[in-house]
mmCIF file of C-alpha atoms and ligand atoms in Angstrom:
data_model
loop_
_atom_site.group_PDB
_atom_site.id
_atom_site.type_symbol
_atom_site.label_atom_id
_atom_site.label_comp_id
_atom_site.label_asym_id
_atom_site.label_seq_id
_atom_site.Cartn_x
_atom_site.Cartn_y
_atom_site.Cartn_z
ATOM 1 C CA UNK A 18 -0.202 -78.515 19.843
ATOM 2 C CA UNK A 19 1.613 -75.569 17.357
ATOM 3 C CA UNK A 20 -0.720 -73.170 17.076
ATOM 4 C CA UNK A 21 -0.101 -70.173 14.387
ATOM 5 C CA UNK A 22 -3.309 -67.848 14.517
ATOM 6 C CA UNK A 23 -3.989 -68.094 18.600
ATOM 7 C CA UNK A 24 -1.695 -68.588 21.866
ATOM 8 C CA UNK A 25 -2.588 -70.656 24.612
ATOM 9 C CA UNK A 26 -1.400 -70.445 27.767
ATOM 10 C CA UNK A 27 -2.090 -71.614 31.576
ATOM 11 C CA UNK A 28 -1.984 -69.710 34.256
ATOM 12 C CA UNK A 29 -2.815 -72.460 37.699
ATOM 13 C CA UNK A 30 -6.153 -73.296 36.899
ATOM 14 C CA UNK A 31 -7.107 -71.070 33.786
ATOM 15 C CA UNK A 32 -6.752 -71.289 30.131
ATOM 16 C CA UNK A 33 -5.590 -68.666 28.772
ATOM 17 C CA UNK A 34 -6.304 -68.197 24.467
ATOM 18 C CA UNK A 35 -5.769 -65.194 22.877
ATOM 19 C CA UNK A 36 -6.923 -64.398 19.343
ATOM 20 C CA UNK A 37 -3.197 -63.821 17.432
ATOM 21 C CA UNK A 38 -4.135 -62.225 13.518
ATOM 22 C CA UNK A 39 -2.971 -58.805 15.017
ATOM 23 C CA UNK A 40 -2.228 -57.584 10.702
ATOM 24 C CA UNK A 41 -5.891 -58.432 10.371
ATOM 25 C CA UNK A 42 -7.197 -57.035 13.545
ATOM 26 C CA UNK A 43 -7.172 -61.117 14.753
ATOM 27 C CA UNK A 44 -9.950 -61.449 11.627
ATOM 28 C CA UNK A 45 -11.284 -64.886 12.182
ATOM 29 C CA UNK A 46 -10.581 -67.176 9.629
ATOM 30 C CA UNK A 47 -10.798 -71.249 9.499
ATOM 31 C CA UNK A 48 -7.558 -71.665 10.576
ATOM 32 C CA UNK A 49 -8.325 -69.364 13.181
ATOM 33 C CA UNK A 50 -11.586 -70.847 14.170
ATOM 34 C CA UNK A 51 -10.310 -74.541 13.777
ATOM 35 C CA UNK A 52 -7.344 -73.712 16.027
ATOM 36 C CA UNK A 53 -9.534 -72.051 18.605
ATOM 37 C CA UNK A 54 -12.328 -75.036 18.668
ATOM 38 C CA UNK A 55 -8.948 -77.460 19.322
ATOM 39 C CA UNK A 56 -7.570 -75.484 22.292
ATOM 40 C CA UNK A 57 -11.317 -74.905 23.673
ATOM 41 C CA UNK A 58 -11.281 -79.025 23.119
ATOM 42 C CA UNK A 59 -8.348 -79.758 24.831
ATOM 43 C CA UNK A 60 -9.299 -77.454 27.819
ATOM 44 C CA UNK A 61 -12.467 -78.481 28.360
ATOM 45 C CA UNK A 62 -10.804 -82.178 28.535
ATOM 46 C CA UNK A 63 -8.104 -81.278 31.392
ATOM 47 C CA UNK A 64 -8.953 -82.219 34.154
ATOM 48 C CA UNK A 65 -6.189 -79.418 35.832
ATOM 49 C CA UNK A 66 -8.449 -76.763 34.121
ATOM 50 C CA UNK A 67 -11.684 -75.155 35.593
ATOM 51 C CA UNK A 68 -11.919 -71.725 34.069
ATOM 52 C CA UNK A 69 -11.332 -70.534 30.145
ATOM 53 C CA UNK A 70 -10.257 -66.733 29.317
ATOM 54 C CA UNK A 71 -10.769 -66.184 25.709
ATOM 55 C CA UNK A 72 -9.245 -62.838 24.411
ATOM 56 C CA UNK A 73 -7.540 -60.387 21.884
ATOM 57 C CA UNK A 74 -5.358 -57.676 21.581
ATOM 58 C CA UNK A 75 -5.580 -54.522 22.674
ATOM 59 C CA UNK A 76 -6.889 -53.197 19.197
ATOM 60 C CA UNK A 77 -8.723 -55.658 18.613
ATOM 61 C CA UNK A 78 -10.535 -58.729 20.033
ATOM 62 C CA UNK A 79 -11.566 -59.475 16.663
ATOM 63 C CA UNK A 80 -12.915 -56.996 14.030
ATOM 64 C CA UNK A 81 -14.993 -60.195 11.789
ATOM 65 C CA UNK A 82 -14.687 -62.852 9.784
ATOM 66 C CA UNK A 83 -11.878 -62.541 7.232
ATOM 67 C CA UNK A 84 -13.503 -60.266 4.611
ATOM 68 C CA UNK A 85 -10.329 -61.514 2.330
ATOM 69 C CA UNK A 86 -11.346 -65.002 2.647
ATOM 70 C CA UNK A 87 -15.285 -64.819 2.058
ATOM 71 C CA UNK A 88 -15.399 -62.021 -0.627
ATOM 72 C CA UNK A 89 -15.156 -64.763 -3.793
ATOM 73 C CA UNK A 90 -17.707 -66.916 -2.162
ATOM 74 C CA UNK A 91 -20.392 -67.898 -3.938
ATOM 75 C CA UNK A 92 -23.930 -69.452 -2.230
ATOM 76 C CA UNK A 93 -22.916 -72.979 -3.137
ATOM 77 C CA UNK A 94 -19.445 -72.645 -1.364
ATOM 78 C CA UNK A 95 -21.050 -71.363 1.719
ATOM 79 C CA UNK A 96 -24.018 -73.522 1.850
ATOM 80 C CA UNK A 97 -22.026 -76.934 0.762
ATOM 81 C CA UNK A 98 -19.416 -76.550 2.814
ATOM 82 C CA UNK A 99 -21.041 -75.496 5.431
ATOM 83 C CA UNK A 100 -19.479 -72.031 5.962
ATOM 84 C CA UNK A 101 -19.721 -71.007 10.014
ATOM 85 C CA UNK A 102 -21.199 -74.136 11.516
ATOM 86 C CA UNK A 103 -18.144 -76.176 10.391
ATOM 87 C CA UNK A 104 -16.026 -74.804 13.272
ATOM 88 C CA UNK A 105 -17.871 -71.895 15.131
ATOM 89 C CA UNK A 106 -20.221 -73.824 17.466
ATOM 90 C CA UNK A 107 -17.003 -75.913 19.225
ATOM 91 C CA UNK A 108 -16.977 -73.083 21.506
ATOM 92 C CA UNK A 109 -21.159 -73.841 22.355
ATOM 93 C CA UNK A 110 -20.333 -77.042 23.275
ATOM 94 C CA UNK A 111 -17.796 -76.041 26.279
ATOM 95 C CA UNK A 112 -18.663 -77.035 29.818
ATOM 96 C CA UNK A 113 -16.471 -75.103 31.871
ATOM 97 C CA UNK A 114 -16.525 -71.316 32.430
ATOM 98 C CA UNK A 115 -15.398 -69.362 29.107
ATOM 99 C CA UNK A 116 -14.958 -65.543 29.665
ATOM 100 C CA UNK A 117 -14.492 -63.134 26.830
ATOM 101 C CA UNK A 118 -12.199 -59.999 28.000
ATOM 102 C CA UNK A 119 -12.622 -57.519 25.149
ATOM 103 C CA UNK A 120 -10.694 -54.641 24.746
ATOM 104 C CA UNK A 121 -10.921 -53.009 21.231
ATOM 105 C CA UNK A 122 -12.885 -54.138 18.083
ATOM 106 C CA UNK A 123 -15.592 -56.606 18.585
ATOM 107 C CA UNK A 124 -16.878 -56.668 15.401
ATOM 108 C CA UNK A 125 -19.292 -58.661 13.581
ATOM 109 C CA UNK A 126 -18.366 -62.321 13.824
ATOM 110 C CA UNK A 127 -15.993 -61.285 16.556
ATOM 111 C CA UNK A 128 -19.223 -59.676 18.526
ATOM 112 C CA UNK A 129 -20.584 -62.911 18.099
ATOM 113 C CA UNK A 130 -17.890 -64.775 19.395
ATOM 114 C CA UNK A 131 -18.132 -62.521 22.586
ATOM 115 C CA UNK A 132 -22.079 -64.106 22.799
ATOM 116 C CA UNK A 133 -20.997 -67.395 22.721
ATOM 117 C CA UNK A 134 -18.862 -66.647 25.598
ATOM 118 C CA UNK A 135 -20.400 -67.123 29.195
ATOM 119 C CA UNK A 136 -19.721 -63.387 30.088
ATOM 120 C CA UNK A 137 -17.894 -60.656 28.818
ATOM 121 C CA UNK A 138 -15.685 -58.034 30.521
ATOM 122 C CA UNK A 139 -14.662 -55.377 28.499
ATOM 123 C CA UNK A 140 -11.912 -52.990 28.625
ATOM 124 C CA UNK A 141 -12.248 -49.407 28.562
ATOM 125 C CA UNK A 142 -11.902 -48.933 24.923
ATOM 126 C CA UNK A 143 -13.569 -52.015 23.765
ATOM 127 C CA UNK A 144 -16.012 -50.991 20.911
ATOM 128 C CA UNK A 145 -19.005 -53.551 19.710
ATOM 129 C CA UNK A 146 -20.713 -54.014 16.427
ATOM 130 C CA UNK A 147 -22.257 -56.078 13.664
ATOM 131 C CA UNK A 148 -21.530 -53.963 10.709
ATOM 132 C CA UNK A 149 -22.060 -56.412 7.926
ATOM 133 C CA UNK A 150 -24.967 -54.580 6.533
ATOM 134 C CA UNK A 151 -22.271 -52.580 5.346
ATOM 135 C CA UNK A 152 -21.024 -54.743 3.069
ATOM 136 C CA UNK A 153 -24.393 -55.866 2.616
ATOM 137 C CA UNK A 154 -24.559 -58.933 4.371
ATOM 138 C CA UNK A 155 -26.170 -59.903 7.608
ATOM 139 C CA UNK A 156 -24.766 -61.273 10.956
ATOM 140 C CA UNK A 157 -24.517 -65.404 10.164
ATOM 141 C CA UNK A 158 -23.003 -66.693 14.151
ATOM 142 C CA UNK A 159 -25.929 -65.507 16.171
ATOM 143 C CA UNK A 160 -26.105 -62.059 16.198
ATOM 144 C CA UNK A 161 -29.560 -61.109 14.663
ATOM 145 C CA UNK A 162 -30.566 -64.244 17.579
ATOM 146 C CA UNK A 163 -28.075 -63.507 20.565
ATOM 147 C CA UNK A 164 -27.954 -59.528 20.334
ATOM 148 C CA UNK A 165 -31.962 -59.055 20.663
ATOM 149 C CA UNK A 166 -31.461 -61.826 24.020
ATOM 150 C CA UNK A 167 -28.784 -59.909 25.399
ATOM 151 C CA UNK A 168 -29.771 -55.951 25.163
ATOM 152 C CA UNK A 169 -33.586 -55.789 23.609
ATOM 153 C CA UNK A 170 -35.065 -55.755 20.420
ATOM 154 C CA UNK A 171 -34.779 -52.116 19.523
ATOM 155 C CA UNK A 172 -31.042 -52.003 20.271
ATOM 156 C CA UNK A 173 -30.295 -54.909 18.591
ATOM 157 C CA UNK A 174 -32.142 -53.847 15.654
ATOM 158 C CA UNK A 175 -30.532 -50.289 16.374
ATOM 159 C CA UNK A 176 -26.971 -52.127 15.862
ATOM 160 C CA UNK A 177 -27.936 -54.571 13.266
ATOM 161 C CA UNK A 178 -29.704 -52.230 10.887
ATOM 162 C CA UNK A 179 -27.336 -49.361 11.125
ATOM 163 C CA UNK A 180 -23.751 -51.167 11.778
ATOM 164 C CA UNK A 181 -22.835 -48.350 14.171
ATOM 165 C CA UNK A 182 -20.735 -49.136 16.968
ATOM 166 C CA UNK A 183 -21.498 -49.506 20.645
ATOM 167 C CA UNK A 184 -18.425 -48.343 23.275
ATOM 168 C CA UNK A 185 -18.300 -50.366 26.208
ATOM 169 C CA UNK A 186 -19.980 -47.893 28.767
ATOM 170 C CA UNK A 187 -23.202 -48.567 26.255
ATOM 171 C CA UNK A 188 -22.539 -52.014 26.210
ATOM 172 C CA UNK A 189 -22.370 -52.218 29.773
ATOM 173 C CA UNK A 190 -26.320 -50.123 30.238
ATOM 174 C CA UNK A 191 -27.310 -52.475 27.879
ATOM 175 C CA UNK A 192 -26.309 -55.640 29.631
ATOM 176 C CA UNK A 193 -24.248 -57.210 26.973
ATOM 177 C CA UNK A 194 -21.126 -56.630 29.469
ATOM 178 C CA UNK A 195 -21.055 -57.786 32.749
ATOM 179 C CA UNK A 196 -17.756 -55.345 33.913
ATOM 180 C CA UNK A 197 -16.170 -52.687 32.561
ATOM 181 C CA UNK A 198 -12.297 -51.749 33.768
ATOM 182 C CA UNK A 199 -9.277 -49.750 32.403
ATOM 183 C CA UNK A 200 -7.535 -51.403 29.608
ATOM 184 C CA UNK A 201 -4.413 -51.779 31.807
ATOM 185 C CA UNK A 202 -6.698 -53.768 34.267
ATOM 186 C CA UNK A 203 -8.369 -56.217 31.562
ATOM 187 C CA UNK A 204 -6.259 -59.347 32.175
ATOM 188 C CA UNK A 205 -6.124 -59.302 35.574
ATOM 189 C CA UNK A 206 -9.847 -58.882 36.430
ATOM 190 C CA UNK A 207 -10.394 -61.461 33.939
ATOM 191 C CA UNK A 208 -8.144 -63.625 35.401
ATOM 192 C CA UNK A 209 -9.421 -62.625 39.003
ATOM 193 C CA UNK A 210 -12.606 -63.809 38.136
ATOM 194 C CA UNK A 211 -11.608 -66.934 36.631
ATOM 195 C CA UNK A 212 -9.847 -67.671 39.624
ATOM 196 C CA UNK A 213 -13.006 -67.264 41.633
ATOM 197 C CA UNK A 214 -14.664 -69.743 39.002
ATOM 198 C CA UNK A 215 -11.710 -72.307 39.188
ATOM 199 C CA UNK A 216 -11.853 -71.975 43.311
ATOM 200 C CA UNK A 217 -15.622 -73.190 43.182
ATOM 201 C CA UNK A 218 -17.055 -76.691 43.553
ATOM 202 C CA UNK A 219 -16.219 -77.656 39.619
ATOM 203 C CA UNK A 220 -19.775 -79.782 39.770
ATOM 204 C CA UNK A 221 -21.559 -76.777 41.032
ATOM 205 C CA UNK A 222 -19.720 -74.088 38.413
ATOM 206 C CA UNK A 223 -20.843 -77.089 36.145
ATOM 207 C CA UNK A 224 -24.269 -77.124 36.432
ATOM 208 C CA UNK A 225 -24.933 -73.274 36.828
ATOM 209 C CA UNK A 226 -23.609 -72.946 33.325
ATOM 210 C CA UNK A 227 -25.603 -75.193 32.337
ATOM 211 C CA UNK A 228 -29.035 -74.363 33.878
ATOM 212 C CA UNK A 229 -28.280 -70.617 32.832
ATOM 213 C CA UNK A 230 -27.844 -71.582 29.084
ATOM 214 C CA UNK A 231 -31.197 -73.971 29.495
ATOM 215 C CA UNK A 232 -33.033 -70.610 30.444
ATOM 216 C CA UNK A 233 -32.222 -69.297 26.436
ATOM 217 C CA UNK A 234 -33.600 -72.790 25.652
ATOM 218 C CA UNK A 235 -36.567 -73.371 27.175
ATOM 219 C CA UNK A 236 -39.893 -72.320 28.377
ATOM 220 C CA UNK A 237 -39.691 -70.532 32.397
ATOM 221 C CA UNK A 238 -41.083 -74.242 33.490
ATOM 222 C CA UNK A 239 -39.074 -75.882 31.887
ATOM 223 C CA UNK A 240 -36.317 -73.765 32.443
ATOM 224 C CA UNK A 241 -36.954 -73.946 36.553
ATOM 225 C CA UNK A 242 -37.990 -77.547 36.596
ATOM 226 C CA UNK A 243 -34.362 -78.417 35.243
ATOM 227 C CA UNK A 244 -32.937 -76.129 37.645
ATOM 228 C CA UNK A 245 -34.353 -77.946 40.077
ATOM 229 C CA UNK A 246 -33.135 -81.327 39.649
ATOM 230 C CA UNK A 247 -29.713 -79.770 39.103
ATOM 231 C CA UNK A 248 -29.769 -78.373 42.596
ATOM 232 C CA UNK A 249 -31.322 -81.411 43.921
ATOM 233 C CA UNK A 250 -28.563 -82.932 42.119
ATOM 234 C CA UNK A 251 -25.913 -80.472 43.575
ATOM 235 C CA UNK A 252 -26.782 -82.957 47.296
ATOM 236 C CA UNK A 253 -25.125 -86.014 45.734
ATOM 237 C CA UNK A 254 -21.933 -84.564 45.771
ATOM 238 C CA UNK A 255 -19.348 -84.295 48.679
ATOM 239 C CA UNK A 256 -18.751 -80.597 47.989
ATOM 240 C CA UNK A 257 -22.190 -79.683 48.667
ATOM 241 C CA UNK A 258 -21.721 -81.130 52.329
ATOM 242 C CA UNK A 259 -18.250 -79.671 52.894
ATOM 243 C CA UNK A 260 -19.163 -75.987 51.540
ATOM 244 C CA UNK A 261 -22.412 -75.872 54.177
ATOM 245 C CA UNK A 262 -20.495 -77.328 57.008
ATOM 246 C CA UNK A 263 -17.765 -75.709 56.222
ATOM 247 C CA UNK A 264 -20.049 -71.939 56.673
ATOM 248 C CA UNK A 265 -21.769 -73.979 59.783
ATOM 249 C CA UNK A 266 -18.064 -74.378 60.899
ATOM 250 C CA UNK A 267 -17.275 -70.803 60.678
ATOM 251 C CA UNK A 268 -13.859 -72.168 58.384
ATOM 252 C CA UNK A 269 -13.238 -72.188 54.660
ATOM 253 C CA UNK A 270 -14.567 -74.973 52.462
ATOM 254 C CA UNK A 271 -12.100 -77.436 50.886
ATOM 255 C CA UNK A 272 -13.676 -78.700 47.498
ATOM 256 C CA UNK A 273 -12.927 -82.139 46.538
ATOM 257 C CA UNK A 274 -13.819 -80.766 43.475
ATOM 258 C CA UNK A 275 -11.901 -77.468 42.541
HETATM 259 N N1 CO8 B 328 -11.392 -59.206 7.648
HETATM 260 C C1 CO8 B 328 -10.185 -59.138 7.046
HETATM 261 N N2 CO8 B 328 -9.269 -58.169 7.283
HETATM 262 C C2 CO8 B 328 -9.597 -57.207 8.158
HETATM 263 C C3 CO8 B 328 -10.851 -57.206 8.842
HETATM 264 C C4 CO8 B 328 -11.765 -58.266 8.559
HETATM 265 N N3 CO8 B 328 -12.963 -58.384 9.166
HETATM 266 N N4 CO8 B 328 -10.893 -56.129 9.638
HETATM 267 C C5 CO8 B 328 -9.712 -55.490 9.487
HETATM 268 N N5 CO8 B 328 -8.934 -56.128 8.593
HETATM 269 C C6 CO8 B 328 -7.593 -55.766 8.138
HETATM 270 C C7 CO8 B 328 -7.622 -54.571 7.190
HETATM 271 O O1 CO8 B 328 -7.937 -54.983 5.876
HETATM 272 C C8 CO8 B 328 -6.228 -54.042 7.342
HETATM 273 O O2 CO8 B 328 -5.356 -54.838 6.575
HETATM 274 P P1 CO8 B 328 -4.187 -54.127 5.677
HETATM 275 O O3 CO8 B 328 -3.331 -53.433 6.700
HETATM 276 O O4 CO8 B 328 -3.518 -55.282 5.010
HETATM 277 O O5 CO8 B 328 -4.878 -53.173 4.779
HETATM 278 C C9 CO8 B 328 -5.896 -54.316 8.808
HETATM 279 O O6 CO8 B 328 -6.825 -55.318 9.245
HETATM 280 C C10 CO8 B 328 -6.075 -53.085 9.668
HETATM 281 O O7 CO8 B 328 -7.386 -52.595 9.444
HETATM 282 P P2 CO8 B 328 -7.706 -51.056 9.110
HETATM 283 O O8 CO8 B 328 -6.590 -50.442 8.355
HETATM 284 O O9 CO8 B 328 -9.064 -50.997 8.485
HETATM 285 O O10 CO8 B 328 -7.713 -50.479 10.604
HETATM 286 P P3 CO8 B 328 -8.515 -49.209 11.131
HETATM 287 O O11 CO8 B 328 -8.014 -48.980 12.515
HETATM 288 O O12 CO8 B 328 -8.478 -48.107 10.151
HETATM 289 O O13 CO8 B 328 -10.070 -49.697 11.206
HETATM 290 C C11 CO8 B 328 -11.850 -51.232 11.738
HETATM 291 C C12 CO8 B 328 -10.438 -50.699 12.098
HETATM 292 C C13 CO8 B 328 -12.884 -50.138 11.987
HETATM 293 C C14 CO8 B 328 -12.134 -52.397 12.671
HETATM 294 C C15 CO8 B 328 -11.885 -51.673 10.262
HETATM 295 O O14 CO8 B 328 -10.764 -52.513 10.012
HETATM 296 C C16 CO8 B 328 -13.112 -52.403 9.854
HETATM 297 O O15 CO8 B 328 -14.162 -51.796 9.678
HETATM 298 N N6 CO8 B 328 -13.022 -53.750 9.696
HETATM 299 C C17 CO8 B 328 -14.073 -54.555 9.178
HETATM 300 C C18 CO8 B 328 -15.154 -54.782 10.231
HETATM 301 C C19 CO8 B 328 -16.268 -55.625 9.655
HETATM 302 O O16 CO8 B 328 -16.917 -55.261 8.702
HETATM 303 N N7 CO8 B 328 -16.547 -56.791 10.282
HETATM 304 C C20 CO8 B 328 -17.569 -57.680 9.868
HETATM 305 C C21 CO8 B 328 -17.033 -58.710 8.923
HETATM 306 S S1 CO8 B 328 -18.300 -59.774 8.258
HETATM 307 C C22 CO8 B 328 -18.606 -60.855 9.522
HETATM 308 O O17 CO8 B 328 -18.011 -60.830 10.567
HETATM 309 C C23 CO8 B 328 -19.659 -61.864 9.265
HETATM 310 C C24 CO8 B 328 -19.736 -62.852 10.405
HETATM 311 C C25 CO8 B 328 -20.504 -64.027 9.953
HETATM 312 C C26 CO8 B 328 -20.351 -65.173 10.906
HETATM 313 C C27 CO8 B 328 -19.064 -65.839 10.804
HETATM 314 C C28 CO8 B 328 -18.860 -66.435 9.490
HETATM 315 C C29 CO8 B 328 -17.649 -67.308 9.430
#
């Protein structure tokens, strides 16, 4: 596939797609968006992939939407074509492991990208926002839904309302990042823990992603009772007896699956 707005790469079992706009601070347009929802595709369908890494630059992951783009739009060209949910929710519908590593600008729509990833680890200089009060508009890919989830109410409110930015120490006492490491260090921690991931049981890595996104989903019984069956679930598979007697064996596991 010729990509012009992202690079993909693999590196053994990981995707690697990085956000390419760097004029516009990798400002995510629909060619942009499109391109990223057909690499996401295409990873999630081989088979020789476990683990995604979505990232940026080191200015910027992604500092919005394309102001350029949206400023002449009016309701009817949002709302009729179906502006944001025509090519921003590929990246929900992912089944393997997608990790944002953010260093820079995570701004608005690019904050929200971040969300949709399954955790973030953030650089030393990554800053987070959702300024588009400022140009008096409001977040429109999950951030007045995903920020409140991720750090509380008042912060989210805090960020939304003012459109001041968070650095990535804040981000990290909030909860929004799961790691923080020296810009230098970004890739390779990223792609140290996607190598983790991809050295799982793939079923396993599977279903935890799953049962983890049910919990944003669902009520705590509900949320438990699926876990349940997935674990039961986890017993029908091979892996599930090699990994225990594997630790009973006192030798590593070999996954079938990984
Ligand atoms: N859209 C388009 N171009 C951008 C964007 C953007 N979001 N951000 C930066 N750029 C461009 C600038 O226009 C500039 O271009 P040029 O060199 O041609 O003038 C270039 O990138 C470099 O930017 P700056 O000169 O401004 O760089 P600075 O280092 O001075 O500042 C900032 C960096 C602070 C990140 C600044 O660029 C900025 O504030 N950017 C805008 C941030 C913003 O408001 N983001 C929210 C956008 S709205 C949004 O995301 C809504 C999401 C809705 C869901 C998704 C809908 C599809």
């Amino acid at each position: 596939m010729n990509f012009e707005c992202i690079i993909v790469e693999t590196k053994e079992k990981v995707g690697v797609i990085t956000l390419n706009r760097p004029k516009a601070l990798n400002a995510l347009n629909d060619q942009l968006m499109s391109e990223l929802g057909q690499a996401l595709t295409a990873f999630d369908h081989d088979d020789a992939i476990h683990c995604i890494i979505l990232t940026g630059s080191e200015k910027a992951f992604a500092a919005g939407a394309d102001i350029a783009s949206m400023v002449d739009y009016t309701f009817m060209d949002t709302y009729k074509g179906n502006f944001i949910t025509r090519n921003w929710e590929t990246i929900r519908t992912i089944r393997k492991p997608v990790i944002a590593a953010v260093a820079g600008y995570a701004l608005g729509g690019g904050c929200e990208l971040t969300m949709m990833c399954d955790f973030i680890i953030a650089a030393d200089n990554a800053k987070f926002g959702q300024p588009e009060i400022k140009l008096a508009t409001i977040p429109g890919a999950g951030g007045t839904q995903r920020l409140p989830r991720a750090i509380s109410k008042s912060k989210a409110m805090d960020m939304c309302l003012t459109g001041r930015m968070m650095d990535a120490a804040e981000a990290e006492r909030a909860g929004l990042v799961s790691r923080i490491v020296p810009l230098e260090m970004l890739m390779e921690e990223a792609l140290s823990a996607a190598n983790t991931i991809a050295s799982m049981s793939l079923p396993a890595v599977l279903m935890i992603k799953e049962s983890v996104n049910r919990s944003y989903e669902t009520t705590l019984a509900e949320g438990v009772h699926f876990e349940r069956r997935m674990f039961q679930a986890t017993f029908g598979t091979e892996d599930q007896k090699e990994g225990m007697r594997a630790f009973l064996e006192k030798r590593p596991a070999e996954f079938k699956h990984r």
